[in-house]
Short mmCIF file of C-alpha atoms in Angstrom, two decimals:
data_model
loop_
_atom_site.label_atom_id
_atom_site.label_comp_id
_atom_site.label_asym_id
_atom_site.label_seq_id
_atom_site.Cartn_x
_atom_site.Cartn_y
_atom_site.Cartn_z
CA UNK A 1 -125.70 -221.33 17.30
CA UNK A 2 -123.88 -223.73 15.01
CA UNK A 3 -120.20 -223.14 15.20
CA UNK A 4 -117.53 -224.63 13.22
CA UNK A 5 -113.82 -224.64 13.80
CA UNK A 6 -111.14 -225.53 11.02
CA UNK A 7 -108.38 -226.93 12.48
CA UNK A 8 -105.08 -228.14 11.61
CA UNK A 9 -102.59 -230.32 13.23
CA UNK A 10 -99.00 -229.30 12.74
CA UNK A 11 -95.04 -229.82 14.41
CA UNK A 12 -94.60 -229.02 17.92
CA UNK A 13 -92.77 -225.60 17.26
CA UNK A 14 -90.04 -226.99 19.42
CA UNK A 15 -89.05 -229.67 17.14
CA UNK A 16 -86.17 -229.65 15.11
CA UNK A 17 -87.13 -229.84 11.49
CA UNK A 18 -85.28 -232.50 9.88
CA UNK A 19 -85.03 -232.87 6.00
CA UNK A 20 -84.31 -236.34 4.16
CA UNK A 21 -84.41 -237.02 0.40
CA UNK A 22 -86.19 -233.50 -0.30
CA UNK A 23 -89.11 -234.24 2.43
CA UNK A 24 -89.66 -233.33 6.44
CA UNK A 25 -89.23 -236.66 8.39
CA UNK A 26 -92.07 -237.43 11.03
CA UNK A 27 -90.74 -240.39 12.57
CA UNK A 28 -90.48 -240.10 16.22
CA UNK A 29 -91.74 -236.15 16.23
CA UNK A 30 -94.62 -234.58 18.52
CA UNK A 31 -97.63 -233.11 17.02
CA UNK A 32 -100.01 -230.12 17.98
CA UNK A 33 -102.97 -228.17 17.29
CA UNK A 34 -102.21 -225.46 15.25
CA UNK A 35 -101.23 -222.85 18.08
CA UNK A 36 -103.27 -220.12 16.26
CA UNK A 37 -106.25 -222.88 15.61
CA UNK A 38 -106.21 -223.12 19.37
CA UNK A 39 -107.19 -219.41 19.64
CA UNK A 40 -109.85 -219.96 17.39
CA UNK A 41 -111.23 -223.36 19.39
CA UNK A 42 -111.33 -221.19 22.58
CA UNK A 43 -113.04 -218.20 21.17
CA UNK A 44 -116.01 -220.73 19.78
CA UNK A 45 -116.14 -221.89 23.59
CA UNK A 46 -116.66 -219.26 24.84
CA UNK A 47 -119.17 -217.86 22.41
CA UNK A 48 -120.80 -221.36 22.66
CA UNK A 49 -121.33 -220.66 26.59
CA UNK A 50 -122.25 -217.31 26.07
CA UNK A 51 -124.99 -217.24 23.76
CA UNK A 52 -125.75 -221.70 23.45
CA UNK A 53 -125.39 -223.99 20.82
CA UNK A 54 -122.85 -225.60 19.54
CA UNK A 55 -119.23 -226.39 18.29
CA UNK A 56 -118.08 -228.77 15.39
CA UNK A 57 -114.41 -229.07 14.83
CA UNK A 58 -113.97 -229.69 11.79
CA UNK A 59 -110.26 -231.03 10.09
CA UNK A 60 -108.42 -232.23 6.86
CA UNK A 61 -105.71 -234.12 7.06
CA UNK A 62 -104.07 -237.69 7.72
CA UNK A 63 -105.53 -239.74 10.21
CA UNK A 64 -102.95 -238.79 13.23
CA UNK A 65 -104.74 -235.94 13.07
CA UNK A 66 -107.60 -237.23 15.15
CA UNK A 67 -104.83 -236.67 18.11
CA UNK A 68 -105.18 -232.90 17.75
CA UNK A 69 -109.45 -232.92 17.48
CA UNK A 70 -109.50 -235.00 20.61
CA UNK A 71 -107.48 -232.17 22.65
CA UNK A 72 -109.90 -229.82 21.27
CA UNK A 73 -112.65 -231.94 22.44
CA UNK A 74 -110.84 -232.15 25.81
CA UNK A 75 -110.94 -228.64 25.59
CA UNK A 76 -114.52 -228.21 25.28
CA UNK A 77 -115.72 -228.45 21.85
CA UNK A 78 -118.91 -230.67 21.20
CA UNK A 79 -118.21 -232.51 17.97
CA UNK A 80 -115.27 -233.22 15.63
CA UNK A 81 -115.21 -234.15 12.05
CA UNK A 82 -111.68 -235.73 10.02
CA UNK A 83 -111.84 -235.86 6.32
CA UNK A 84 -108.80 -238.20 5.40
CA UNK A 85 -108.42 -239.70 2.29
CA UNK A 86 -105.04 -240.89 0.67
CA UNK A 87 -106.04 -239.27 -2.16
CA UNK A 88 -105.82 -235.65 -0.83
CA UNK A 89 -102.95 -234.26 -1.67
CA UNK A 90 -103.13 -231.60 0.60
CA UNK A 91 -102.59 -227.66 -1.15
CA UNK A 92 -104.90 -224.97 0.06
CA UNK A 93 -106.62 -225.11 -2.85
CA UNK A 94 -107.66 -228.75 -2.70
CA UNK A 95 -108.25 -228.24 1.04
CA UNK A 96 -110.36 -225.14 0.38
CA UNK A 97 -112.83 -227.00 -2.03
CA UNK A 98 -113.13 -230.14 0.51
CA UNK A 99 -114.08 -227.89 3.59
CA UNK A 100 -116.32 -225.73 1.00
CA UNK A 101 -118.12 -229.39 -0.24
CA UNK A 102 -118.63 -230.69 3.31
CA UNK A 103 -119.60 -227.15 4.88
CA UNK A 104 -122.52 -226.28 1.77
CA UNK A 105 -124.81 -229.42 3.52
CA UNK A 106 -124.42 -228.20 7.36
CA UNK A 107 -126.18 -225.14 9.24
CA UNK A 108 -123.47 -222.78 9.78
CA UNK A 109 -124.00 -219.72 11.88
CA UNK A 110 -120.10 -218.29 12.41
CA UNK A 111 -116.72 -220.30 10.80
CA UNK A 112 -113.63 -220.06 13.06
CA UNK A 113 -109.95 -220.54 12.48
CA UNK A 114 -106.54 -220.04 12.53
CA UNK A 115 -104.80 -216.81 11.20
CA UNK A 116 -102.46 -219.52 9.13
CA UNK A 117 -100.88 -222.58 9.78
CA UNK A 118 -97.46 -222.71 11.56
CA UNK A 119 -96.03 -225.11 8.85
CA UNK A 120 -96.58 -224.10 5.65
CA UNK A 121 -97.65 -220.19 6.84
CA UNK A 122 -99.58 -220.11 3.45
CA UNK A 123 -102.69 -218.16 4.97
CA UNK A 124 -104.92 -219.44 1.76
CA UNK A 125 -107.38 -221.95 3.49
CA UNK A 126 -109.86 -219.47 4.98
CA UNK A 127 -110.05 -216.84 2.73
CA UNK A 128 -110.30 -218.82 -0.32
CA UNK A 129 -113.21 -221.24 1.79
CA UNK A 130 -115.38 -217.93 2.48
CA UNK A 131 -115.23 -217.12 -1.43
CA UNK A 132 -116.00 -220.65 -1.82
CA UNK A 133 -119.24 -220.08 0.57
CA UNK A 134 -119.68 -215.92 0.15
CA UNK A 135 -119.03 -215.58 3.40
CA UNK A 136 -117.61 -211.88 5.17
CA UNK A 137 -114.49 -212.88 6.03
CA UNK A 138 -112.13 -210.71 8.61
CA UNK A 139 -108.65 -211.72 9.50
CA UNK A 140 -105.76 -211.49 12.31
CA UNK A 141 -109.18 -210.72 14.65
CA UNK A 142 -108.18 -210.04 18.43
CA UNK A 143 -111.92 -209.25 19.83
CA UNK A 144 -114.81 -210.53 18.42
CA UNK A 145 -118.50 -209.45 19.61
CA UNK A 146 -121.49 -211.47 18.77
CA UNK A 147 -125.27 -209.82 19.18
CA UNK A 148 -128.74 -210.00 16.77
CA UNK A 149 -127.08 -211.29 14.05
CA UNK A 150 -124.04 -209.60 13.13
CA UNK A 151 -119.99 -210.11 14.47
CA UNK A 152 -118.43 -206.72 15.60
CA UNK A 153 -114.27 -207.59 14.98
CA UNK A 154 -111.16 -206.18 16.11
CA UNK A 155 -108.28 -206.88 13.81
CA UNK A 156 -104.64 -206.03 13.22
CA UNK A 157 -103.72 -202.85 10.95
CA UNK A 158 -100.38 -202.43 11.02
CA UNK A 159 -99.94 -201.80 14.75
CA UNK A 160 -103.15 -200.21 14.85
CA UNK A 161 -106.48 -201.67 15.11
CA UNK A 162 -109.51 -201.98 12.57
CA UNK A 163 -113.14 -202.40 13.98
CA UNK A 164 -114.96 -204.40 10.91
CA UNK A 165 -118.93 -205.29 11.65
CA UNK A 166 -120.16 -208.27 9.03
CA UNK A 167 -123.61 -209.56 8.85
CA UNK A 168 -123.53 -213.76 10.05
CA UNK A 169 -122.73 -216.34 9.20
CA UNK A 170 -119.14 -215.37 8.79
CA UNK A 171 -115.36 -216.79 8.69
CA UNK A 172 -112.99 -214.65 11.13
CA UNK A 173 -109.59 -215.91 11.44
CA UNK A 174 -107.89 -215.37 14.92
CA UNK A 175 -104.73 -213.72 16.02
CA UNK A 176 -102.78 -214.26 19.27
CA UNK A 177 -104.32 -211.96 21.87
CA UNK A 178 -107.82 -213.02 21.03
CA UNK A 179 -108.30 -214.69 24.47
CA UNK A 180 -105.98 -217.24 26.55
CA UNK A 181 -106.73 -220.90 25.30
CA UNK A 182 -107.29 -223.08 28.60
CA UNK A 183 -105.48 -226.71 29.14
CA UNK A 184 -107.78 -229.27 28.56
CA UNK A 185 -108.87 -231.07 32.36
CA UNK A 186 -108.41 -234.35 33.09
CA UNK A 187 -113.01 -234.56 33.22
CA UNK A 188 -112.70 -232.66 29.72
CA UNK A 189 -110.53 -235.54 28.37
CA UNK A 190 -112.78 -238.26 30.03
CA UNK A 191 -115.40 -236.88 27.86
CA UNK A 192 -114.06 -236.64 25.00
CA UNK A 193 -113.59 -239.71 24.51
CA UNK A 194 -117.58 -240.51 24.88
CA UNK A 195 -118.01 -237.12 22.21
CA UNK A 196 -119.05 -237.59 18.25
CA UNK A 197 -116.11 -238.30 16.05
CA UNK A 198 -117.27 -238.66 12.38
CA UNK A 199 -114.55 -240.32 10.17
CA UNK A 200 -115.03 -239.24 6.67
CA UNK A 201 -113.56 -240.00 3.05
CA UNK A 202 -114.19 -238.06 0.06
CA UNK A 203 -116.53 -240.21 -0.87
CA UNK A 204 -118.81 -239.74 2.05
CA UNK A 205 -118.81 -236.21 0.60
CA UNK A 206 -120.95 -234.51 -2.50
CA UNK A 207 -118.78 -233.14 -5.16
CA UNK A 208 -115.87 -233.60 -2.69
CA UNK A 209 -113.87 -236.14 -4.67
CA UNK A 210 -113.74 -233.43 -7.80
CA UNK A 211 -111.53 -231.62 -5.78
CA UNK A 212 -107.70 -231.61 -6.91
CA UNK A 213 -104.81 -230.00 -6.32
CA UNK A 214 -103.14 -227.26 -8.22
CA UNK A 215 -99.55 -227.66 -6.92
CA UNK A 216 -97.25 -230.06 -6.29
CA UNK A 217 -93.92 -230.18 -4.12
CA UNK A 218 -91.03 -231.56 -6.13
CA UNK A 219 -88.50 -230.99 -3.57
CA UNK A 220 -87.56 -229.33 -0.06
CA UNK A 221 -83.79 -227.98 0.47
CA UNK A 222 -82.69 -225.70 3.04
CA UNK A 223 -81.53 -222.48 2.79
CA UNK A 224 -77.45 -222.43 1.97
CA UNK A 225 -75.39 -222.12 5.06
CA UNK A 226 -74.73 -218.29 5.81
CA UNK A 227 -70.47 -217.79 5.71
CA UNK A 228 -68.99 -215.75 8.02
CA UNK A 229 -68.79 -211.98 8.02
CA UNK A 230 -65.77 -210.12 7.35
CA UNK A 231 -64.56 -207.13 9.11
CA UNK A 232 -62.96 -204.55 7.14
CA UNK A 233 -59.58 -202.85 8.45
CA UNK A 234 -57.60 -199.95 7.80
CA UNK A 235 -58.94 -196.22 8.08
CA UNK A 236 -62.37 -195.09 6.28
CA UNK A 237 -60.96 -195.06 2.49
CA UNK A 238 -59.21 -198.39 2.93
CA UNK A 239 -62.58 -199.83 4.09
CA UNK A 240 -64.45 -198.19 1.00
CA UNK A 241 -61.82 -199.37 -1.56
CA UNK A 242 -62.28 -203.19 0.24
CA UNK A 243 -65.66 -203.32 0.31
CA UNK A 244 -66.39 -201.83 -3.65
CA UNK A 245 -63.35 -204.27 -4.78
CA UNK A 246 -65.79 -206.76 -2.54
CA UNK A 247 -69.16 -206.15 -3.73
CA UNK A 248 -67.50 -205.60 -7.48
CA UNK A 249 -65.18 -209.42 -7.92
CA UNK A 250 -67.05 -211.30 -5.20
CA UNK A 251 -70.71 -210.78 -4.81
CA UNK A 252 -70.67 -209.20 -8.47
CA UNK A 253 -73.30 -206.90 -7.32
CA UNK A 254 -71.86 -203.59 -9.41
#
C-alpha cells in the first residue's frame, strides 16, 4: 500500500510569537511537526504495519523543514520528500497545485494529513489537493478502518460523530483522538538517517513551476490591546442610565 503523508513544519506552540516590521521573527525559535500532521504520520504507521507497504512523507516548505521529516522518519515512516524552492511563495493555493503536480506521477493508495496547520489554521491544503486529484476526501477523522478497497471514517459532527465509507485512494485529514503519536527511539533516529530523502525544486517537477500564488501578505499587526473593564455603580437604574450614556458617546454603538 502506497501511503503518503503531507506534512508541515510549524512554531513550537510554546513559543512566544514575536512580530517585527509587519513579519513573525524566527531567529532563535524551536520548530515542530505540525502537532495534528503528527496524528496523521502515526495513523499511516500503523496502517503500514497492519496491512504492508509503505509510507512517503511528503512536505513543502523551506529547507529547515527537513528537521521535521527526519522526526517523522525517526518515527517510522519509510521515505520523505521536501519540495523547496525560493520561488514558492507559500499560500494554500500555490501549495495545493505543487503537492497536486508531484502526487499525479506517484502510485497513491490513501493521502494522509493534518486537520490544518497550527500557524496559519487556514484548513485549505487538503481539501483543495483532493479536488486537484478527485479524490473522497473526509475531515477532522478520529477512526479510520482500512479493508478490500475502501476507508470506513469516523469524523467530528458537532459533538457527535459521522461514519463516512469512500472508495480508495482517498485524502482523510486527522483530528486529535485518532491514535497516540509515539516518540521517535533513539534505533528509529539511527535509521533515519540511512532512509531516502529526495530534495526537490520546482523544476524537478512537471507543470510544478506554473504554480503561483493568489495572495500575498502585506503586513502582520496584532490585535489592539484590550482596556480595562469598568464596573458600573449605583442601584439598577443608575447602572442602565451609565451604561446607554456608555454604549451611546463612547462605543457609539446606538
Amino acid at each position: 500500500m502506497d501511503i503518503f503523508v503531507l506534512l508541515k513544519q510549524t512554531f513550537d506552540t510554546e513559543e512566544k510569537i514575536v512580530l517585527q516590521n509587519g513579519a513573525v521573527q524566527e531567529d532563535g525559535v524551536k520548530f515542530v511537526i505540525n502537532p495534528y500532521d503528527e496524528y496523521a504520520v502515526e495513523q499511516a504507521i500503523q496502517i503500514r504495519d497492519e496491512l504492508g507497504g509503505k509510507v512517503t512523507l511528503l512536505s513543502v516548505g523551506p529547507e529547515r523543514t527537513a528537521e521535521a521529516l527526519r522526526t517523522a522518519l525517526a518515527m517510522g515512516a519509510d521515505e520523505a520528500v521536501l519540495i523547496s524552492d525560493e520561488r514558492i511563495k507559500g499560500d494554500e493555493f500555490e501549495v495545493a497545485e505543487i503537492l497536486a503536480n508531484y502526487l499525479r506521477g506517484q502510485s497513491v493508495d490513501l493521502l494522509l494529513g493534518g486537520n490544518f496547520s497550527v500557524d496559519n489554521g487556514a484548513g485549505q491544503v487538503a481539501i483543495r489537493l483532493s479536488s486537484l486529484l478527485g479524490l473522497p476526501h473526509v475531515a477532522s477523522i478520529t477512526k479510520l478502518e482500512i479493508s478490500g478497497g475502501k476507508a470506513v471514517a469516523h469524523r467530528d459532527a458537532e459533538g457527535d460523530i459521522e461514519v463516512i465509507e469512500v472508495p480508495l485512494p482517498a485524502l482523510f485529514t486527522a483530528q486529535q483522538g485518532l491514535n497516540e503519536p509515539r516518540y521517535p527511539s533513539l534505533p528509529g533516529i539511527m535509521k533515519a538517517k540511512k532512509k531516502p530523502f529526495q530534495h526537490l525544486s520546482l523544476d524537478d517537477i512537471d507543470g510544478a513551476d506554473s504554480a503561483v500564488a493568489k495572495t500575498e501578505r502585506l503586513d502582520l499587526t496584532l490585535p489592539p490591546e484590550r482596556k480595562a473593564g469598568r464596573i458600573l455603580k449605583g442601584d439598577l437604574p443608575q447602572q442602565v442610565t451609565e451604561l446607554v450614556q456608555a454604549l451611546r458617546s463612547e462605543s457609539k454603538v446606538i
